[in-house]
PDB file of C-alpha atoms and ligand atoms in Angstrom:
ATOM      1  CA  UNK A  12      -3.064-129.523 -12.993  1.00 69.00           C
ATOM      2  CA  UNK A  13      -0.723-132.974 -13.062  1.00 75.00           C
ATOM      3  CA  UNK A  14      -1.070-133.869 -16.915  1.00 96.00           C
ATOM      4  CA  UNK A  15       1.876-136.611 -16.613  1.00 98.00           C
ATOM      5  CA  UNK A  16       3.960-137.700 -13.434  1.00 98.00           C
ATOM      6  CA  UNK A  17       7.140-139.420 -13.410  1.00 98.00           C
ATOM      7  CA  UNK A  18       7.465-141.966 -10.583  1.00 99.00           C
ATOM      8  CA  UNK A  19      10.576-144.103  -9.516  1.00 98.00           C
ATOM      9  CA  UNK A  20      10.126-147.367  -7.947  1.00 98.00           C
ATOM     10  CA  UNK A  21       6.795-147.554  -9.237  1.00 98.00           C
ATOM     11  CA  UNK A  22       6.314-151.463  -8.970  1.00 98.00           C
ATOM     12  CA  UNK A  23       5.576-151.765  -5.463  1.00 98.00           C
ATOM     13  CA  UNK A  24       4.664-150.006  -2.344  1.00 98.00           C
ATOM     14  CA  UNK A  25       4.615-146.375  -2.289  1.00 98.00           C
ATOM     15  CA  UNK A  26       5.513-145.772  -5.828  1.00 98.00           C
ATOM     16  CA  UNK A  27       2.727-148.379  -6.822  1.00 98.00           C
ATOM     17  CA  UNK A  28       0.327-146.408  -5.022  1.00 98.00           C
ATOM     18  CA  UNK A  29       1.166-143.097  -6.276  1.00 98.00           C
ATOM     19  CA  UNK A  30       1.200-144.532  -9.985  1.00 98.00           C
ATOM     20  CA  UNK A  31      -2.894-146.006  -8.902  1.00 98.00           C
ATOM     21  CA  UNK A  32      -3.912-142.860  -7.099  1.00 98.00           C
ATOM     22  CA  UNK A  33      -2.412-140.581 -10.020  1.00 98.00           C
ATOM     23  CA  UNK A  34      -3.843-142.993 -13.001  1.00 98.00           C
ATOM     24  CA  UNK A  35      -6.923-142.710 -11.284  1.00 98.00           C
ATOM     25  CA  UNK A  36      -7.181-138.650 -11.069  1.00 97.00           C
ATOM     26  CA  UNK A  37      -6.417-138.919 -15.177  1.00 97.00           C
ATOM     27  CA  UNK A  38      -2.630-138.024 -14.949  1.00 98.00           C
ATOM     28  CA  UNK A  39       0.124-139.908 -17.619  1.00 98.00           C
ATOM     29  CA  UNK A  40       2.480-141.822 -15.969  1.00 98.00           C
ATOM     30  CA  UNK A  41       6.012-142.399 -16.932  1.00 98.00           C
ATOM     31  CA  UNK A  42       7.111-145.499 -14.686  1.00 98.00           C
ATOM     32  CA  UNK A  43      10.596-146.427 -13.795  1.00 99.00           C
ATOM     33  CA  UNK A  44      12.177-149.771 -11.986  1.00 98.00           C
ATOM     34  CA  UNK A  45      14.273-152.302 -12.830  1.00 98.00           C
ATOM     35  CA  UNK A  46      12.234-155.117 -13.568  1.00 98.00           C
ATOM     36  CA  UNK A  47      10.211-154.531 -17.401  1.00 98.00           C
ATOM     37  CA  UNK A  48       7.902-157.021 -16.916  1.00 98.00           C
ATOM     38  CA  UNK A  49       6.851-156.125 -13.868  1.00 98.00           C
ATOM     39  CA  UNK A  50       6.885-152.268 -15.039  1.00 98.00           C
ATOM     40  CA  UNK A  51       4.472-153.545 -18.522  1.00 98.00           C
ATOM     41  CA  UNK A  52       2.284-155.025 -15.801  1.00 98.00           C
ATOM     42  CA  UNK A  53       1.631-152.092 -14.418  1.00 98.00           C
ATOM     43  CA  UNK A  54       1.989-150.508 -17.318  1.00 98.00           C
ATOM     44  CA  UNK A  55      -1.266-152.542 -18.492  1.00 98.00           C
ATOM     45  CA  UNK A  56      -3.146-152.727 -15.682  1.00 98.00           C
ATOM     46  CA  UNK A  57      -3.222-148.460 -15.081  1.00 98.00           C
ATOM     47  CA  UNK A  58      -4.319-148.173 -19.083  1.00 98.00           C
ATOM     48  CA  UNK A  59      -7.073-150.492 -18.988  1.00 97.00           C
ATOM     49  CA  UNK A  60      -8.253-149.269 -15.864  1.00 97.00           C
ATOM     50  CA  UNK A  61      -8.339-145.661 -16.215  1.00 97.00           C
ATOM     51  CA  UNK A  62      -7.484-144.865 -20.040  1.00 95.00           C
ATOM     52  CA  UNK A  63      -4.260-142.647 -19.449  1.00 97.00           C
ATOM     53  CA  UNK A  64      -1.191-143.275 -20.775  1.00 98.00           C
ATOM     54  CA  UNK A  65       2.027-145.131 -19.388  1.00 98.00           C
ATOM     55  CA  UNK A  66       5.262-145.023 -20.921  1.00 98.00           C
ATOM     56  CA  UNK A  67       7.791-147.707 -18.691  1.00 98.00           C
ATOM     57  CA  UNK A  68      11.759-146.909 -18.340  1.00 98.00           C
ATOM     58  CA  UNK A  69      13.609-150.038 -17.214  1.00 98.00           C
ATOM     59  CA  UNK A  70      16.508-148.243 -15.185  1.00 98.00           C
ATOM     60  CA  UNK A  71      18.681-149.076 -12.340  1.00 98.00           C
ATOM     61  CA  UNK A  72      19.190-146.152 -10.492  1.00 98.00           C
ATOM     62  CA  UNK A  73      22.255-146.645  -8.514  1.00 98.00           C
ATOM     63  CA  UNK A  74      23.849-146.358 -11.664  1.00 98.00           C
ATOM     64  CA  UNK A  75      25.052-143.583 -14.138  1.00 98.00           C
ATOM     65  CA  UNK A  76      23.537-144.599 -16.988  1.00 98.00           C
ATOM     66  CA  UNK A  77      20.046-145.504 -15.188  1.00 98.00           C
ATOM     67  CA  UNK A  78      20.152-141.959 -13.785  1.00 98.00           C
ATOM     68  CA  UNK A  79      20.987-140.502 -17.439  1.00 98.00           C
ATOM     69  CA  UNK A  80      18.367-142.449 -19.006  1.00 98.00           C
ATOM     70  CA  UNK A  81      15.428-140.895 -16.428  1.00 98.00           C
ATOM     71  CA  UNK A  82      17.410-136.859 -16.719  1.00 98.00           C
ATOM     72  CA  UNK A  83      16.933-137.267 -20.000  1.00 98.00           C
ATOM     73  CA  UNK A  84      13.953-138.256 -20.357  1.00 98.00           C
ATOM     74  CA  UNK A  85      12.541-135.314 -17.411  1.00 98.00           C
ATOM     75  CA  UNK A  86      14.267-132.712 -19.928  1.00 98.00           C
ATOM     76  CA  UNK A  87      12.407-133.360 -22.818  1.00 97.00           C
ATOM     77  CA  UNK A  88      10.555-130.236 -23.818  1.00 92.00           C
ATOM     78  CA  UNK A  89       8.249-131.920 -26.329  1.00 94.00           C
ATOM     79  CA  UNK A  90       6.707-134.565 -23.811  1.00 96.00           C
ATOM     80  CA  UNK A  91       6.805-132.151 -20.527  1.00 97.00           C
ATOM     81  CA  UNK A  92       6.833-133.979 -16.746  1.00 98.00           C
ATOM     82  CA  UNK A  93       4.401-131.802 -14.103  1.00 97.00           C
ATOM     83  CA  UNK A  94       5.066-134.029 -11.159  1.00 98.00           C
ATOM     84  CA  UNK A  95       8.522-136.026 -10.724  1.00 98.00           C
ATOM     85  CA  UNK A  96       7.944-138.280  -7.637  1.00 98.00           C
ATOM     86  CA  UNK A  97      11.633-139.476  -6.746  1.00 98.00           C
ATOM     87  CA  UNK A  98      10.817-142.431  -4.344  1.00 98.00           C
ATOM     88  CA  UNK A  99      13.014-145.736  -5.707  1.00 98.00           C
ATOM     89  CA  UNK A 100      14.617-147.115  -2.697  1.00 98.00           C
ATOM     90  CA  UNK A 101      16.134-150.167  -0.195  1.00 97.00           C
ATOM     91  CA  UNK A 102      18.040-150.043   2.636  1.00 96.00           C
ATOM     92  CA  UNK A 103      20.976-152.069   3.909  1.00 96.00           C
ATOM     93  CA  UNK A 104      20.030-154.748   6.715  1.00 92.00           C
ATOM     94  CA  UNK A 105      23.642-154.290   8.140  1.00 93.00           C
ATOM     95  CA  UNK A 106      24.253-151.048   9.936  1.00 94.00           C
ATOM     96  CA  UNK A 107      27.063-148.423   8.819  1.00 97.00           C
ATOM     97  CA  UNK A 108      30.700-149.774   9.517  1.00 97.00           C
ATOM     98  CA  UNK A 109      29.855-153.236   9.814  1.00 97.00           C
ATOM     99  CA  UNK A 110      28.633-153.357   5.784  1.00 97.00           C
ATOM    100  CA  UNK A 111      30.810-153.243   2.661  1.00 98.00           C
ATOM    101  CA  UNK A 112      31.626-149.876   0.975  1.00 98.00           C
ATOM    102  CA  UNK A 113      30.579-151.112  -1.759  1.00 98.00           C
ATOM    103  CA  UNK A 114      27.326-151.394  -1.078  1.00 98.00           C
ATOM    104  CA  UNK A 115      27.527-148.565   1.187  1.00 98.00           C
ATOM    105  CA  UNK A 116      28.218-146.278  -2.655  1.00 98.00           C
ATOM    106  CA  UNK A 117      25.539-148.498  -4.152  1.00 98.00           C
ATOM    107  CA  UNK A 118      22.829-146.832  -1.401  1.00 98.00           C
ATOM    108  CA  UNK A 119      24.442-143.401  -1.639  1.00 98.00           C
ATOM    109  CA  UNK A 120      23.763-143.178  -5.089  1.00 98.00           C
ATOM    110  CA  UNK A 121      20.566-144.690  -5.144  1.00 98.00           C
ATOM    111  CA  UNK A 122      19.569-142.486  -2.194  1.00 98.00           C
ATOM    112  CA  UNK A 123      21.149-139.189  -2.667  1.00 98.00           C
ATOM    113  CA  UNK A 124      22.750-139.171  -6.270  1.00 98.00           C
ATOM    114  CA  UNK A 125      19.500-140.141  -8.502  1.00 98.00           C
ATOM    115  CA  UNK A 126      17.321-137.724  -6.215  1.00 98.00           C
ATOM    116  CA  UNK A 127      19.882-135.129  -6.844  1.00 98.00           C
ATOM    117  CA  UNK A 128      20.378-135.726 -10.763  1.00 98.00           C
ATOM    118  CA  UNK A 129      16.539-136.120 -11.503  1.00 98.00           C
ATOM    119  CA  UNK A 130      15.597-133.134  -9.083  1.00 98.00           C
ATOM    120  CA  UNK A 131      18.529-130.848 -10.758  1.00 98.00           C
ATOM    121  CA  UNK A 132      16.861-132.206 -14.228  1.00 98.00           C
ATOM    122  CA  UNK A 133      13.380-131.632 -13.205  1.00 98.00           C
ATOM    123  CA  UNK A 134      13.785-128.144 -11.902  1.00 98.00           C
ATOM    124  CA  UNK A 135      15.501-127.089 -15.090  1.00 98.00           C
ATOM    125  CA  UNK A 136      13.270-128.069 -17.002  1.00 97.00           C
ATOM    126  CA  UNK A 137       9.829-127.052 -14.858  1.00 98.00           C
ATOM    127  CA  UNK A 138      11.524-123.588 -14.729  1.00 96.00           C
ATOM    128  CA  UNK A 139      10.982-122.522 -18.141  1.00 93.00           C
ATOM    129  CA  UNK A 140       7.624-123.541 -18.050  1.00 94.00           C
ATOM    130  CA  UNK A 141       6.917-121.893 -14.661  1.00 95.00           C
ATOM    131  CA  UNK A 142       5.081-124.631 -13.027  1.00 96.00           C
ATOM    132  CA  UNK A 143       5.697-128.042 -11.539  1.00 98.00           C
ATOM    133  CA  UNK A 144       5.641-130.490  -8.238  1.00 98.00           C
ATOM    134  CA  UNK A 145       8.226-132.231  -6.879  1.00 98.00           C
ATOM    135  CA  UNK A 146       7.937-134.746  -4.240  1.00 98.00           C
ATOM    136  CA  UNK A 147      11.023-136.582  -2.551  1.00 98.00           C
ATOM    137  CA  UNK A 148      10.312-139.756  -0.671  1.00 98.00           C
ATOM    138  CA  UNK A 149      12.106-139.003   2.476  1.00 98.00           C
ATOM    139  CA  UNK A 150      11.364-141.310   5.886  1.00 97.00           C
ATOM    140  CA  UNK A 151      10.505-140.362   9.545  1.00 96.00           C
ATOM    141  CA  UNK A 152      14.354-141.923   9.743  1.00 95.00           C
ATOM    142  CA  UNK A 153      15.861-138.492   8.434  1.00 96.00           C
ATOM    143  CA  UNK A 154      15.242-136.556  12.019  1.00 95.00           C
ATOM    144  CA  UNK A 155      17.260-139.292  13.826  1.00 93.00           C
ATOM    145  CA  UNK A 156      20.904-139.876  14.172  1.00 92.00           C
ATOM    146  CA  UNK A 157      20.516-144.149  12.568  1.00 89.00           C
ATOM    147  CA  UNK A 158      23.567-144.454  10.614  1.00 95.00           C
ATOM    148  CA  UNK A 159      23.757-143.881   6.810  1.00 97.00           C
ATOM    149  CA  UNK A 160      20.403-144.371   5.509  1.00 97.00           C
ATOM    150  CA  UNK A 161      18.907-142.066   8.017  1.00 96.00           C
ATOM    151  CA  UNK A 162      21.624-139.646   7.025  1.00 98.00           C
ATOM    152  CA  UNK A 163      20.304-139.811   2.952  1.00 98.00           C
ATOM    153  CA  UNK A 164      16.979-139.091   4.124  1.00 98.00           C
ATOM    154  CA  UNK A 165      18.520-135.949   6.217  1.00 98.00           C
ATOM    155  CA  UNK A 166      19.683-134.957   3.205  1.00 98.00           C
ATOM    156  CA  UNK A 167      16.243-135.331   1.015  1.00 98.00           C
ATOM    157  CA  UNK A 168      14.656-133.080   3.695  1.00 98.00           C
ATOM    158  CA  UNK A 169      17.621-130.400   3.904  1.00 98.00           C
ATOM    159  CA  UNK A 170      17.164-130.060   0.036  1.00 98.00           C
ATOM    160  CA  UNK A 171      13.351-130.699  -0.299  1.00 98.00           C
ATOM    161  CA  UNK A 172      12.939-127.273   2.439  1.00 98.00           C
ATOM    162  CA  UNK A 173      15.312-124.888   0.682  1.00 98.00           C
ATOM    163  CA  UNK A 174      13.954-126.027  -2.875  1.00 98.00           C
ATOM    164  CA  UNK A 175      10.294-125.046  -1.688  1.00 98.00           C
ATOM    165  CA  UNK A 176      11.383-122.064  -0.347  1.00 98.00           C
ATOM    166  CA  UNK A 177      13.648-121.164  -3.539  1.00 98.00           C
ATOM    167  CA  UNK A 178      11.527-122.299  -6.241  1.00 98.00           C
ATOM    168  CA  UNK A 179       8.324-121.145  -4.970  1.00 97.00           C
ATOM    169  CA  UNK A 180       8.458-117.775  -7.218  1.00 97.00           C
ATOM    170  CA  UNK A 181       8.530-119.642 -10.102  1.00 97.00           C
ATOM    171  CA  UNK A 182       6.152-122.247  -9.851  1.00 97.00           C
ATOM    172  CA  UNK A 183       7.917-125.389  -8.411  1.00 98.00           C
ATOM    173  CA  UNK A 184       6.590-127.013  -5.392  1.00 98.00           C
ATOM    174  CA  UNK A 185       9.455-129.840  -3.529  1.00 98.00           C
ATOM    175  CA  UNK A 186       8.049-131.988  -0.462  1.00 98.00           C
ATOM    176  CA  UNK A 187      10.140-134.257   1.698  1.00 98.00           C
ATOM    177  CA  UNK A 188       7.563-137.067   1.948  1.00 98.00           C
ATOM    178  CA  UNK A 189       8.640-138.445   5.507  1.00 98.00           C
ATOM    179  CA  UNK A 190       6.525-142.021   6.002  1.00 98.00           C
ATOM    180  CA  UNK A 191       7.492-144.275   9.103  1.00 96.00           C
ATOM    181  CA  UNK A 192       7.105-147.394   8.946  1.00 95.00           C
ATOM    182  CA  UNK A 193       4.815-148.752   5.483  1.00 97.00           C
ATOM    183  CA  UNK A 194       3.677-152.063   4.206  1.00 97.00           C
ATOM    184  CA  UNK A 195       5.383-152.229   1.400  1.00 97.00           C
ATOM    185  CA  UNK A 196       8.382-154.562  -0.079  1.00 96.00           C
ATOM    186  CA  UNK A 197      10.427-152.928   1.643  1.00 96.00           C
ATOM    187  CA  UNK A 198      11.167-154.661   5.132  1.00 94.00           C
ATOM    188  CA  UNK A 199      11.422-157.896   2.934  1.00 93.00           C
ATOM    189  CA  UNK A 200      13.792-156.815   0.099  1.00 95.00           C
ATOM    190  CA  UNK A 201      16.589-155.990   3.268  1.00 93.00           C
ATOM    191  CA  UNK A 202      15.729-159.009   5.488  1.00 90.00           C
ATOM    192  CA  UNK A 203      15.062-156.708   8.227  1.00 85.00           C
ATOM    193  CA  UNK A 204      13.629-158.926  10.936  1.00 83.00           C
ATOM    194  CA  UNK A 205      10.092-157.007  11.814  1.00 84.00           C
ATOM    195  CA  UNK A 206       8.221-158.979  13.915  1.00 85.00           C
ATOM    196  CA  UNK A 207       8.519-157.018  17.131  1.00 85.00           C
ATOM    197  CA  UNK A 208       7.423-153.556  15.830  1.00 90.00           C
ATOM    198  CA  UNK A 209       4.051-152.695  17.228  1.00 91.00           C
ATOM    199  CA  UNK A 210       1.166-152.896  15.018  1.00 92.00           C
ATOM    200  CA  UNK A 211      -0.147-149.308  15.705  1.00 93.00           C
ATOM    201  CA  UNK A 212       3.292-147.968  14.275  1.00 93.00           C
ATOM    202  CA  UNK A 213       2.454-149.419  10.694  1.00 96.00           C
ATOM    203  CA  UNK A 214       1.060-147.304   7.390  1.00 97.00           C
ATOM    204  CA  UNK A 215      -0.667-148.294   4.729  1.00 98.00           C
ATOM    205  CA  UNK A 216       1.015-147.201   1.721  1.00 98.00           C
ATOM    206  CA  UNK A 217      -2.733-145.384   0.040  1.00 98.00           C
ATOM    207  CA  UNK A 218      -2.894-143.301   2.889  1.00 98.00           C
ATOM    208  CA  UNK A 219       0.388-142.272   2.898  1.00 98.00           C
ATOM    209  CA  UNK A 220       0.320-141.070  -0.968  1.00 98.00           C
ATOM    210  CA  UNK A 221      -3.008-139.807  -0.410  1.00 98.00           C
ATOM    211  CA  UNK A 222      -1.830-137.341   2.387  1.00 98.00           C
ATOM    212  CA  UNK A 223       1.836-136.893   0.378  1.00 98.00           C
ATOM    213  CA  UNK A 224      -1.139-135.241  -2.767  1.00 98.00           C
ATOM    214  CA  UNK A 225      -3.066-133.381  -0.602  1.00 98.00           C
ATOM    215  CA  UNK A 226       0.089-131.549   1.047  1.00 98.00           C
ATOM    216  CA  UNK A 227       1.446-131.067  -2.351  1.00 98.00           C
ATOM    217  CA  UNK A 228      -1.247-129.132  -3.547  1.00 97.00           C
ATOM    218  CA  UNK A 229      -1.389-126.834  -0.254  1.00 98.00           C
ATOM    219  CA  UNK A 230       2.371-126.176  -0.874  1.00 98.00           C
ATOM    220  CA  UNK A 231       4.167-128.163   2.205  1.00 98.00           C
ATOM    221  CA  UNK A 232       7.635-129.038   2.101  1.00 98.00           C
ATOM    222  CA  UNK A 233       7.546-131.782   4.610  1.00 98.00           C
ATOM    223  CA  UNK A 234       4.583-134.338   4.633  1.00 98.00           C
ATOM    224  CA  UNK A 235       4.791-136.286   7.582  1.00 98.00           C
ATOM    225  CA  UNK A 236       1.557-139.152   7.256  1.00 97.00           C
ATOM    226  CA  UNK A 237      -0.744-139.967  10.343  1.00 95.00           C
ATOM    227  CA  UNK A 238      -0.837-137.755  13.823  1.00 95.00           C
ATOM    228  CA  UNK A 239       1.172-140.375  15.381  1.00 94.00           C
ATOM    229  CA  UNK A 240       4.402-140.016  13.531  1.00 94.00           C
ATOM    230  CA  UNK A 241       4.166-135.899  13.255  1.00 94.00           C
ATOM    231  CA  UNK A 242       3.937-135.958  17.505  1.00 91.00           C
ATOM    232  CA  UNK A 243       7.372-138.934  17.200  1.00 90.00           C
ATOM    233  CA  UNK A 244       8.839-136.897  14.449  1.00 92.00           C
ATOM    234  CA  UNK A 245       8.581-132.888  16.313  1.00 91.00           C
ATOM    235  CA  UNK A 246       9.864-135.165  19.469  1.00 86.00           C
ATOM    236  CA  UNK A 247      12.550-136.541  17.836  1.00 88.00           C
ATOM    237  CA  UNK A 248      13.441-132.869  16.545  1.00 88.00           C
ATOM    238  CA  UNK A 249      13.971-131.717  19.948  1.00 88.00           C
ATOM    239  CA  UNK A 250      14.959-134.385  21.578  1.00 83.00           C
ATOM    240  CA  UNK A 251      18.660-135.213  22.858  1.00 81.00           C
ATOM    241  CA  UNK A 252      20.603-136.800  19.467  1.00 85.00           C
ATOM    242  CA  UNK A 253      21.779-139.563  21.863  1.00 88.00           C
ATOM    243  CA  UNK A 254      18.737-140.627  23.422  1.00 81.00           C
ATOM    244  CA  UNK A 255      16.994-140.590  19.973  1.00 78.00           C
ATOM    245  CA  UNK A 256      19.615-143.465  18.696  1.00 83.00           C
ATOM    246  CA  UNK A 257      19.100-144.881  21.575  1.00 80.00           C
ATOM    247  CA  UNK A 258      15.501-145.330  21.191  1.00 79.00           C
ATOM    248  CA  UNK A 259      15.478-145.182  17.324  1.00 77.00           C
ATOM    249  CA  UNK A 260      17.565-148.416  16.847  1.00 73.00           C
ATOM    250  CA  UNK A 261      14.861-150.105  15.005  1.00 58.00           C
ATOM    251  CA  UNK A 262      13.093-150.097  11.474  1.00 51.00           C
ATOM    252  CA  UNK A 263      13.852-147.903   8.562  1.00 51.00           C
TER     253      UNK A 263
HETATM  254  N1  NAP B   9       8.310-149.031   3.703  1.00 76.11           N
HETATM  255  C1  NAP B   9       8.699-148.237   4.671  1.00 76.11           C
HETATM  256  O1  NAP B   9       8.511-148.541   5.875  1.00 76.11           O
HETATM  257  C2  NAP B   9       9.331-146.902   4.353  1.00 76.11           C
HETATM  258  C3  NAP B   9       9.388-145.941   5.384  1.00 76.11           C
HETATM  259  C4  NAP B   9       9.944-144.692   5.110  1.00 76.11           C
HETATM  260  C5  NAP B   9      10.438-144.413   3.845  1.00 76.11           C
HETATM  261  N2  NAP B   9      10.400-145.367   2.862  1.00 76.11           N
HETATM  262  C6  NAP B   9      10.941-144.999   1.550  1.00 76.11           C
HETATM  263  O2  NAP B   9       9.902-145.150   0.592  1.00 76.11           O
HETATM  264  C7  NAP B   9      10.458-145.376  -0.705  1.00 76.11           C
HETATM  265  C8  NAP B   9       9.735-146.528  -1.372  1.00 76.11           C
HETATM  266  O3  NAP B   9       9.934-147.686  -0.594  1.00 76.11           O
HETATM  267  P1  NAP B   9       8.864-148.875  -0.487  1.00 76.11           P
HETATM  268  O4  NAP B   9       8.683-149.115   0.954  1.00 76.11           O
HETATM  269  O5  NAP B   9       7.696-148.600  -1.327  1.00 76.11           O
HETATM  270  O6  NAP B   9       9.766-150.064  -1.071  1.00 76.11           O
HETATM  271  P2  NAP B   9       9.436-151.319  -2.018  1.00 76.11           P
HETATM  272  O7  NAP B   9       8.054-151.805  -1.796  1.00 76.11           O
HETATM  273  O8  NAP B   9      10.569-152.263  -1.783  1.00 76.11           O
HETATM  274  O9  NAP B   9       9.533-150.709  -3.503  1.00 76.11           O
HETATM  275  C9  NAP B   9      10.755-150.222  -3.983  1.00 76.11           C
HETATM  276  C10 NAP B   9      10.598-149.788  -5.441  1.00 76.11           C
HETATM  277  O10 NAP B   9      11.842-149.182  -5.844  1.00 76.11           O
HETATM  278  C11 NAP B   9      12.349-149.861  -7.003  1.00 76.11           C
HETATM  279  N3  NAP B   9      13.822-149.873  -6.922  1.00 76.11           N
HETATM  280  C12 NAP B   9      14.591-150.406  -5.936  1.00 76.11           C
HETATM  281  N4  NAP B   9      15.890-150.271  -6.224  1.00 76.11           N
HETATM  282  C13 NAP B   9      15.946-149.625  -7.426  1.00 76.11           C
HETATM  283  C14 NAP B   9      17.012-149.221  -8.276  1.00 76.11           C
HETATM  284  N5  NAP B   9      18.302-149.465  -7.972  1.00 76.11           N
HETATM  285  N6  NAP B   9      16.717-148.564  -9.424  1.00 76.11           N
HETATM  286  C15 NAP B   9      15.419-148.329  -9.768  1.00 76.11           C
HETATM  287  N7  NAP B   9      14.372-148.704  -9.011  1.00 76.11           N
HETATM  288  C16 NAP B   9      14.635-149.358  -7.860  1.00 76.11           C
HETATM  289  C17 NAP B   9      11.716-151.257  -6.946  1.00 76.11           C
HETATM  290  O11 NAP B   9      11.591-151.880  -8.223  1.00 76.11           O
HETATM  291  P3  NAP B   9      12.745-152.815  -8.881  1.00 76.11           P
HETATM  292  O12 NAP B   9      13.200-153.776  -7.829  1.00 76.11           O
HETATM  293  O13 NAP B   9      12.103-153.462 -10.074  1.00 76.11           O
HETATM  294  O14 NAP B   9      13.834-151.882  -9.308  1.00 76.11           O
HETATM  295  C18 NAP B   9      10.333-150.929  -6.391  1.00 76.11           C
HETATM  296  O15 NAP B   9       9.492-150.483  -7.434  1.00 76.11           O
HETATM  297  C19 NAP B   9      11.956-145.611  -0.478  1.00 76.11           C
HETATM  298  O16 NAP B   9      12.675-144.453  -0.826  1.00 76.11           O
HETATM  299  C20 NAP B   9      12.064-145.877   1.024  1.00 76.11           C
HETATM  300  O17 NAP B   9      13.322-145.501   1.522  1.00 76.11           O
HETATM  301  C21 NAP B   9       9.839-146.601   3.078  1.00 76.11           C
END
């Protein structure tokens, strides 16, 4: 059982709706983003709504001492964490080459190096107690060739399948949640124009979490939402790389 959950990005889209669905089963939430008032929102609304408690951590992630602040706070024996869900995130509008390094570091380490510090935190800590859930917000992206943020969430998979192999003897479950396209802030936050992707190819963000919980609890290491994106994503797993850019050029 999921006494208390750590979620990143928990202010909007699908960290919002993992906070709701998890508040609502009775689980304490420890919530991280960047913006506190925002987070105390939240914060507010989930403990008047379904009496459980919420502890905030104002954090920026693509930084060392945001990282340190959330490892620490995942290896605290006193105040264990059952569930770490490791979905902050944003993408670059600009594609890889043509934006600046800078920013380029800023995504790697908001990607791949929080994932990889809270993960490394998490599983030390779950160890000991011999139980735990992990659950890595990947994308449908991650099994196409589409430049560097494609190539974070390949990495977020890679990981997310040898941890639930490797850990399962001692309690830990890791999923690669893969979502394609959700209705979230997301789209917005990068300026990504997104007016020509079809309706039928967009998720609501409660169904995705709801599916992400249920495949968690049967032990999956990849959760791949809707029929529609498992039949694109075992394609684009077969498929010729090439021809998979080719088609994949749009969306995140
Ligand atoms: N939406 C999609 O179509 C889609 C598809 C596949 C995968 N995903 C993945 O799903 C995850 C969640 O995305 P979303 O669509 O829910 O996005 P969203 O609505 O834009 O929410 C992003 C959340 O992450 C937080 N965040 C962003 N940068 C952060 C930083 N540097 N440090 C700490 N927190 C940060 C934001 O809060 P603050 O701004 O306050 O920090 C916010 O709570 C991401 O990993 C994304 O790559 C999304």
């Amino acid at each position: 059982m999921t006494r208390t959950a750590l979620i990143t990005g928990a202010t909007a889209g699908i960290g919002n709706a993992f906070a709701r669905q998890l508040a609502r089963r009775g689980t304490h939430l420890v919530l991280v983003a960047r913006d506190t008032v925002r987070l105390e929102q939240v914060a507010a609304e989930l403990t008047d709504a379904h009496r459980v408690e919420v502890e905030v951590i104002t954090a920026d992630l693509a930084t060392p001492q945001g990282m340190d602040r959330v490892a620490d706070r995942l290896s605290e024996s006193g105040r264990p964490i059952d569930l770490l869900v490791n979905n902050a995130g944003a993408s670059l509008a600009g594609w890889f080459g043509s934006t600046a390094i800078a920013d380029e570091d800023r995504q790697l380490d908001l990607l791949v190096r929080a994932p990889m510090h809270l993960m490394d935190a998490a599983i030390k800590s779950m160890s000991g107690r011999g139980r735990g859930g992990i659950i890595n917000v990947a994308s449908v992206a991650a099994f196409t060739p589409r430049g560097a943020y494609s190539a974070h969430k390949a990495w977020l998979v890679n990981i997310s399948q040898w941890a639930n192999w490797h850990y399962a003897d001692v309690g830990i479950t890791v999923q690669a949640l893969c979502p394609g396209f959700t209705r979230t802030e997301f789209h917005q936050r990068m300026g990504a124009e997104i007016g020509d992707v079809p309706k039928w190819m967009w998720l609501k963000a409660d169904a995705v979490v709801k599916g992400s919980l249920r495949d968690l609890e049967r032990g999956k290491a990849i959760s791949v939402p809707s029929l529609r994106y498992k039949v694109l994503s075992t394609v684009a797993r077969h498929a010729p790389a090439t021809l998979v850019a080719k088609i994949a050029q749009r969306g995140r």
